[in-house]
Amino acid sequence: MGDIPGSNQANCLNPLTYPKSAEPFDDHLFRQPTAEYRGSPFWSWNNKLDQEKLLRQLDVFQRMGMGGVHIHSRIGLDSEYLGPKFMECLRASVEKAKEKNMLTCLYDEDRWPSGYAGGIVLKDHPEHRGLHYLLTPWKYGEAPEGTVGTGRKTSTSPVRSECGDYIASYDITLTEHGHLASYKRLRPTETGKNVWHLYVEPNPPSEFYNNDTYVDVLNKEAIQYFIKTTHEAFQREVGGDFGRTVPSIFTDEPQFQAKLGLKRTLDKLTYLGHGHGISPHSSKGRLDMILSIVFQS
């Protein structure tokens, strides 16, 4: 495909704001588009990083007609995420892309979802660990043998750790099809026919999260620390090219889990916004909880 035409990086406009779109149609630009109008695929960094090999791959991307890349840490990365070798290869890749009039878009996580910085956030601040609700017919200490600590330890599967805090108990009636027919929150001295107990537990460690867990994404301090460890680290390394050769940082699926989670932050947000904490026994409480998420977002 040959060299990519220059994008006049001397001007101050980020190329991904497409400043040329405000100009009259240019047939030459249409036939020989500059980098921002070309493809920019994920560039998987998924083995032991070799700077020479990476720079050769940029040559290949250019010959394929690509306008740039999105550097993406993937499963298999055998160099420390955000470590010295990683940053050395990042700087070299940005410089090589600049020479070729290509773009180097960044990605802000080790695999996905964005928010935990490959485990750095929780290593330094374990209090930001994600939480979830456990609704169970068995109180702590009364579960059948073999059910504590079992299950697929993913972000969406149920796991009982018995490491959490008790919230409340409910008398719950289900239909013959397993749907909710009625429920009542029990006072401490009350009993019921079909009693279920609500706990809040820390999410279990997972290999996917480098043997830790995901973070509480509604916790402002957690996300501020995530930004400090990733976005601000990228700024220190290649910030001089932000808005030009490095036009963007991609973020991927900050995660709301299939579990009913994030209790500690949600309880605080619901109280600040509506004058009470989470009230799972009322429809108004559930609505206020949802509104708290929306307005926090």
Short mmCIF file of C-alpha atoms in Angstrom, two decimals:
data_model
loop_
_atom_site.label_atom_id
_atom_site.label_comp_id
_atom_site.label_asym_id
_atom_site.label_seq_id
_atom_site.Cartn_x
_atom_site.Cartn_y
_atom_site.Cartn_z
CA MET A 1 0.00 0.00 0.00
CA GLY A 2 2.99 2.35 0.43
CA ASP A 3 3.42 5.20 2.87
CA ILE A 4 0.43 6.80 4.55
CA PRO A 5 -0.01 10.49 3.65
CA GLY A 6 0.88 12.88 6.44
CA SER A 7 -1.94 14.26 8.59
CA ASN A 8 -0.31 17.62 9.33
CA GLN A 9 0.25 16.80 12.99
CA ALA A 10 1.49 20.32 13.53
CA ASN A 11 -2.09 21.51 13.94
CA CYS A 12 -3.62 21.25 17.39
CA LEU A 13 -6.74 19.26 16.52
CA ASN A 14 -6.98 15.62 17.53
CA PRO A 15 -7.10 13.62 14.26
CA LEU A 16 -10.02 11.57 15.59
CA THR A 17 -12.13 14.73 15.69
CA TYR A 18 -11.84 14.52 11.89
CA PRO A 19 -11.06 18.19 11.20
CA LYS A 20 -10.84 17.51 7.44
CA SER A 21 -14.56 16.71 7.41
CA ALA A 22 -15.27 20.46 7.61
CA GLU A 23 -13.34 21.09 4.39
CA PRO A 24 -14.61 20.70 0.81
CA PHE A 25 -14.52 17.19 -0.64
CA ASP A 26 -10.99 16.23 -1.69
CA ASP A 27 -10.75 13.50 -4.32
CA HIS A 28 -7.08 12.89 -3.53
CA LEU A 29 -7.86 12.45 0.19
CA PHE A 30 -10.63 10.02 -0.74
CA ARG A 31 -8.23 7.92 -2.85
CA GLN A 32 -5.27 8.21 -0.47
CA PRO A 33 -6.80 8.69 2.99
CA THR A 34 -4.72 9.83 5.91
CA ALA A 35 -4.40 7.69 9.04
CA GLU A 36 -7.59 8.77 10.79
CA TYR A 37 -9.72 7.53 7.88
CA ARG A 38 -8.12 4.07 7.81
CA GLY A 39 -8.63 0.98 9.93
CA SER A 40 -7.00 0.79 13.36
CA PRO A 41 -7.29 -2.78 14.68
CA PHE A 42 -6.58 -4.27 18.09
CA TRP A 43 -2.87 -5.05 18.30
CA SER A 44 -2.68 -7.94 20.76
CA TRP A 45 0.33 -7.91 23.06
CA ASN A 46 -0.02 -11.51 24.20
CA ASN A 47 3.45 -12.99 24.75
CA LYS A 48 6.90 -11.95 25.98
CA LEU A 49 7.35 -8.48 24.53
CA ASP A 50 10.12 -8.13 21.94
CA GLN A 51 10.62 -4.54 20.82
CA GLU A 52 12.23 -5.46 17.48
CA LYS A 53 9.37 -7.81 16.64
CA LEU A 54 6.75 -5.22 17.60
CA LEU A 55 8.30 -2.59 15.35
CA ARG A 56 8.34 -5.06 12.45
CA GLN A 57 4.64 -5.68 13.05
CA LEU A 58 3.98 -1.95 12.67
CA ASP A 59 5.65 -2.18 9.25
CA VAL A 60 3.23 -5.00 8.39
CA PHE A 61 0.22 -3.00 9.55
CA GLN A 62 1.31 -0.14 7.31
CA ARG A 63 1.74 -2.45 4.29
CA MET A 64 -1.79 -3.74 4.94
CA GLY A 65 -3.06 -0.17 4.64
CA MET A 66 -3.91 0.31 8.31
CA GLY A 67 -3.85 3.84 9.68
CA GLY A 68 -2.87 2.82 13.18
CA VAL A 69 -3.34 0.32 15.98
CA HIS A 70 -4.99 -0.09 19.36
CA ILE A 71 -2.36 -1.58 21.70
CA HIS A 72 -4.24 -4.22 23.70
CA SER A 73 -2.82 -6.37 26.51
CA ARG A 74 -4.31 -9.85 26.07
CA ILE A 75 -4.20 -13.31 27.65
CA GLY A 76 -0.65 -14.64 27.33
CA LEU A 77 1.22 -11.40 28.05
CA ASP A 78 4.50 -12.58 29.58
CA SER A 79 5.95 -9.18 30.45
CA GLU A 80 4.80 -7.22 33.50
CA TYR A 81 1.72 -5.18 32.64
CA LEU A 82 2.65 -1.48 32.92
CA GLY A 83 6.15 -2.57 33.95
CA PRO A 84 9.45 -1.20 32.58
CA LYS A 85 9.55 -3.47 29.50
CA PHE A 86 5.91 -2.75 28.70
CA MET A 87 6.49 1.00 28.85
CA GLU A 88 9.73 0.75 26.86
CA CYS A 89 7.86 -1.04 24.06
CA LEU A 90 5.02 1.46 24.30
CA ARG A 91 7.35 4.43 23.83
CA ALA A 92 9.16 2.76 20.92
CA SER A 93 5.87 1.88 19.22
CA VAL A 94 4.59 5.45 19.49
CA GLU A 95 7.83 6.81 18.01
CA LYS A 96 7.74 4.30 15.15
CA ALA A 97 4.10 5.10 14.43
CA LYS A 98 4.89 8.81 14.40
CA GLU A 99 7.61 8.26 11.78
CA LYS A 100 5.08 6.42 9.63
CA ASN A 101 2.25 8.97 10.05
CA MET A 102 0.26 6.26 11.85
CA LEU A 103 -1.84 6.51 15.02
CA THR A 104 -1.22 4.60 18.25
CA CYS A 105 -4.41 4.33 20.28
CA LEU A 106 -4.05 2.98 23.81
CA TYR A 107 -6.17 0.65 25.91
CA ASP A 108 -6.42 1.09 29.66
CA GLU A 109 -6.54 -2.44 31.05
CA ASP A 110 -4.84 -5.83 31.20
CA ARG A 111 -7.42 -7.77 29.15
CA TRP A 112 -10.85 -6.58 30.37
CA PRO A 113 -13.03 -5.22 31.92
CA SER A 114 -11.43 -1.87 32.60
CA GLY A 115 -11.04 -0.77 36.20
CA TYR A 116 -8.63 -2.99 38.13
CA ALA A 117 -5.31 -2.24 36.35
CA GLY A 118 -4.33 -5.88 36.10
CA GLY A 119 -4.68 -6.23 39.89
CA ILE A 120 -2.64 -3.17 40.87
CA VAL A 121 -5.65 -1.32 42.30
CA LEU A 122 -6.54 -4.07 44.78
CA LYS A 123 -2.93 -4.94 45.56
CA ASP A 124 -2.48 -1.41 46.88
CA HIS A 125 -6.07 -0.88 48.10
CA PRO A 126 -7.83 -4.17 49.00
CA GLU A 127 -10.72 -2.17 50.48
CA HIS A 128 -11.87 -1.42 46.90
CA ARG A 129 -12.67 -5.07 46.21
CA GLY A 130 -16.01 -5.73 44.51
CA LEU A 131 -18.88 -7.08 46.63
CA HIS A 132 -22.06 -9.02 45.92
CA TYR A 133 -25.22 -10.15 47.68
CA LEU A 134 -25.75 -13.75 48.76
CA LEU A 135 -29.40 -14.79 49.23
CA THR A 136 -29.49 -18.24 50.77
CA PRO A 137 -31.80 -20.55 52.76
CA TRP A 138 -28.87 -21.44 55.03
CA LYS A 139 -27.41 -19.15 57.66
CA TYR A 140 -23.65 -18.92 57.98
CA GLY A 141 -22.45 -22.09 59.66
CA GLU A 142 -25.52 -24.11 58.61
CA ALA A 143 -24.84 -24.78 54.91
CA PRO A 144 -24.61 -28.41 53.73
CA GLU A 145 -21.12 -29.86 53.68
CA GLY A 146 -19.21 -29.06 50.50
CA THR A 147 -21.15 -25.94 49.53
CA VAL A 148 -18.90 -23.30 51.11
CA GLY A 149 -16.22 -21.96 48.79
CA THR A 150 -17.39 -24.05 45.84
CA GLY A 151 -18.58 -23.08 42.39
CA ARG A 152 -16.96 -21.62 39.29
CA LYS A 153 -15.12 -18.57 40.55
CA THR A 154 -16.04 -16.19 37.76
CA SER A 155 -17.52 -12.72 38.03
CA THR A 156 -20.99 -14.05 37.19
CA SER A 157 -21.29 -17.40 38.99
CA PRO A 158 -22.62 -17.91 42.53
CA VAL A 159 -20.03 -18.68 45.21
CA ARG A 160 -20.58 -18.88 48.96
CA SER A 161 -17.57 -17.81 51.02
CA GLU A 162 -19.12 -17.11 54.46
CA CYS A 163 -16.73 -14.15 54.69
CA GLY A 164 -19.39 -11.45 54.51
CA ASP A 165 -21.83 -9.49 56.65
CA TYR A 166 -25.42 -10.37 57.53
CA ILE A 167 -28.08 -7.92 56.26
CA ALA A 168 -31.57 -9.34 56.89
CA SER A 169 -33.83 -12.41 56.71
CA TYR A 170 -37.00 -12.85 54.62
CA ASP A 171 -39.98 -15.19 54.50
CA ILE A 172 -40.22 -15.98 50.77
CA THR A 173 -42.93 -17.88 48.90
CA LEU A 174 -42.37 -19.10 45.34
CA THR A 175 -44.89 -20.29 42.75
CA GLU A 176 -44.80 -23.83 41.36
CA HIS A 177 -42.72 -22.42 38.49
CA GLY A 178 -40.13 -20.92 40.84
CA HIS A 179 -41.32 -17.32 40.47
CA LEU A 180 -41.68 -14.97 43.44
CA ALA A 181 -45.19 -15.06 44.90
CA SER A 182 -44.67 -13.07 48.10
CA TYR A 183 -42.01 -12.04 50.59
CA LYS A 184 -41.74 -10.38 53.98
CA ARG A 185 -38.73 -8.95 55.77
CA LEU A 186 -38.52 -10.54 59.20
CA ARG A 187 -37.75 -8.80 62.45
CA PRO A 188 -34.89 -10.34 64.47
CA THR A 189 -37.33 -12.25 66.70
CA GLU A 190 -39.64 -13.45 63.89
CA THR A 191 -39.67 -16.81 62.16
CA GLY A 192 -41.23 -17.84 58.87
CA LYS A 193 -42.17 -20.87 56.81
CA ASN A 194 -39.57 -20.40 54.05
CA VAL A 195 -36.81 -18.23 55.47
CA TRP A 196 -33.97 -16.93 53.30
CA HIS A 197 -31.02 -14.90 54.59
CA LEU A 198 -29.30 -11.98 52.86
CA TYR A 199 -25.55 -11.39 53.21
CA VAL A 200 -23.06 -9.16 51.43
CA GLU A 201 -19.82 -10.95 50.54
CA PRO A 202 -16.54 -9.99 48.85
CA ASN A 203 -16.18 -11.33 45.33
CA PRO A 204 -14.05 -14.50 45.17
CA PRO A 205 -10.52 -14.43 43.71
CA SER A 206 -10.26 -15.45 40.06
CA GLU A 207 -7.35 -16.37 37.79
CA PHE A 208 -8.86 -14.01 35.22
CA TYR A 209 -8.21 -11.11 37.58
CA ASN A 210 -4.65 -12.29 38.33
CA ASN A 211 -5.83 -14.21 41.40
CA ASP A 212 -7.73 -11.27 42.82
CA THR A 213 -11.16 -9.81 42.04
CA TYR A 214 -12.72 -6.96 40.14
CA VAL A 215 -13.23 -3.58 41.80
CA ASP A 216 -16.31 -1.75 43.01
CA VAL A 217 -16.71 0.46 39.93
CA LEU A 218 -19.08 2.86 41.73
CA ASN A 219 -16.40 3.60 44.31
CA LYS A 220 -14.97 6.99 43.36
CA GLU A 221 -11.68 6.41 45.19
CA ALA A 222 -11.17 3.05 43.45
CA ILE A 223 -11.61 4.52 39.98
CA GLN A 224 -9.47 7.55 40.81
CA TYR A 225 -6.67 5.16 41.75
CA PHE A 226 -7.25 3.13 38.57
CA ILE A 227 -6.89 6.31 36.50
CA LYS A 228 -3.73 7.21 38.42
CA THR A 229 -2.13 3.82 37.74
CA THR A 230 -3.05 3.67 34.03
CA HIS A 231 -4.10 6.90 32.30
CA GLU A 232 -1.68 9.05 34.27
CA ALA A 233 1.11 6.50 33.77
CA PHE A 234 0.52 6.64 30.01
CA GLN A 235 0.60 10.43 30.20
CA ARG A 236 4.01 10.34 31.88
CA GLU A 237 5.39 8.01 29.21
CA VAL A 238 3.88 9.34 25.97
CA GLY A 239 1.80 12.34 27.02
CA GLY A 240 3.71 14.61 24.67
CA ASP A 241 1.97 12.81 21.80
CA PHE A 242 -1.53 12.86 23.31
CA GLY A 243 -4.05 14.29 20.87
CA ARG A 244 -1.78 13.61 17.90
CA THR A 245 0.03 10.27 17.40
CA VAL A 246 -1.81 9.03 20.52
CA PRO A 247 -5.32 10.34 19.86
CA SER A 248 -7.31 8.24 22.34
CA ILE A 249 -7.38 5.80 25.24
CA PHE A 250 -9.97 3.07 24.81
CA THR A 251 -11.86 1.77 27.86
CA ASP A 252 -13.78 -1.49 27.78
CA GLU A 253 -16.90 -2.59 29.63
CA PRO A 254 -16.56 -1.28 33.20
CA GLN A 255 -18.55 -4.15 34.55
CA PHE A 256 -21.90 -4.53 36.24
CA GLN A 257 -22.03 -8.21 37.13
CA ALA A 258 -24.79 -10.78 36.94
CA LYS A 259 -24.55 -10.87 40.73
CA LEU A 260 -26.44 -8.17 42.63
CA GLY A 261 -23.34 -6.35 43.73
CA LEU A 262 -21.63 -3.17 44.83
CA LYS A 263 -23.48 -2.93 48.11
CA ARG A 264 -21.19 -0.67 50.14
CA THR A 265 -21.00 2.15 47.58
CA LEU A 266 -24.62 1.81 46.48
CA ASP A 267 -25.84 2.04 50.05
CA LYS A 268 -23.90 5.29 50.52
CA LEU A 269 -25.04 6.73 47.17
CA THR A 270 -28.67 5.84 47.82
CA TYR A 271 -28.49 7.50 51.24
CA LEU A 272 -26.92 10.67 49.82
CA GLY A 273 -29.45 10.91 47.00
CA HIS A 274 -32.63 9.79 48.72
CA GLY A 275 -32.13 10.08 52.47
CA HIS A 276 -32.05 6.34 53.19
CA GLY A 277 -29.85 3.35 52.51
CA ILE A 278 -30.67 0.43 50.20
CA SER A 279 -34.08 -0.98 51.05
CA PRO A 280 -34.38 -4.30 49.20
CA HIS A 281 -37.79 -5.03 50.74
CA SER A 282 -39.53 -2.17 48.89
CA SER A 283 -40.03 -1.30 45.24
CA LYS A 284 -39.23 2.36 46.03
CA GLY A 285 -35.93 1.26 47.53
CA ARG A 286 -35.02 -0.65 44.40
CA LEU A 287 -35.98 2.33 42.21
CA ASP A 288 -33.89 4.70 44.33
CA MET A 289 -30.95 2.27 44.06
CA ILE A 290 -31.22 2.26 40.24
CA LEU A 291 -31.51 6.06 40.11
CA SER A 292 -28.39 6.33 42.27
CA ILE A 293 -26.45 4.29 39.69
CA VAL A 294 -27.79 6.40 36.82
CA PHE A 295 -26.91 9.74 38.41
CA GLN A 296 -23.48 8.48 39.54
CA SER A 297 -22.78 7.45 35.94
#
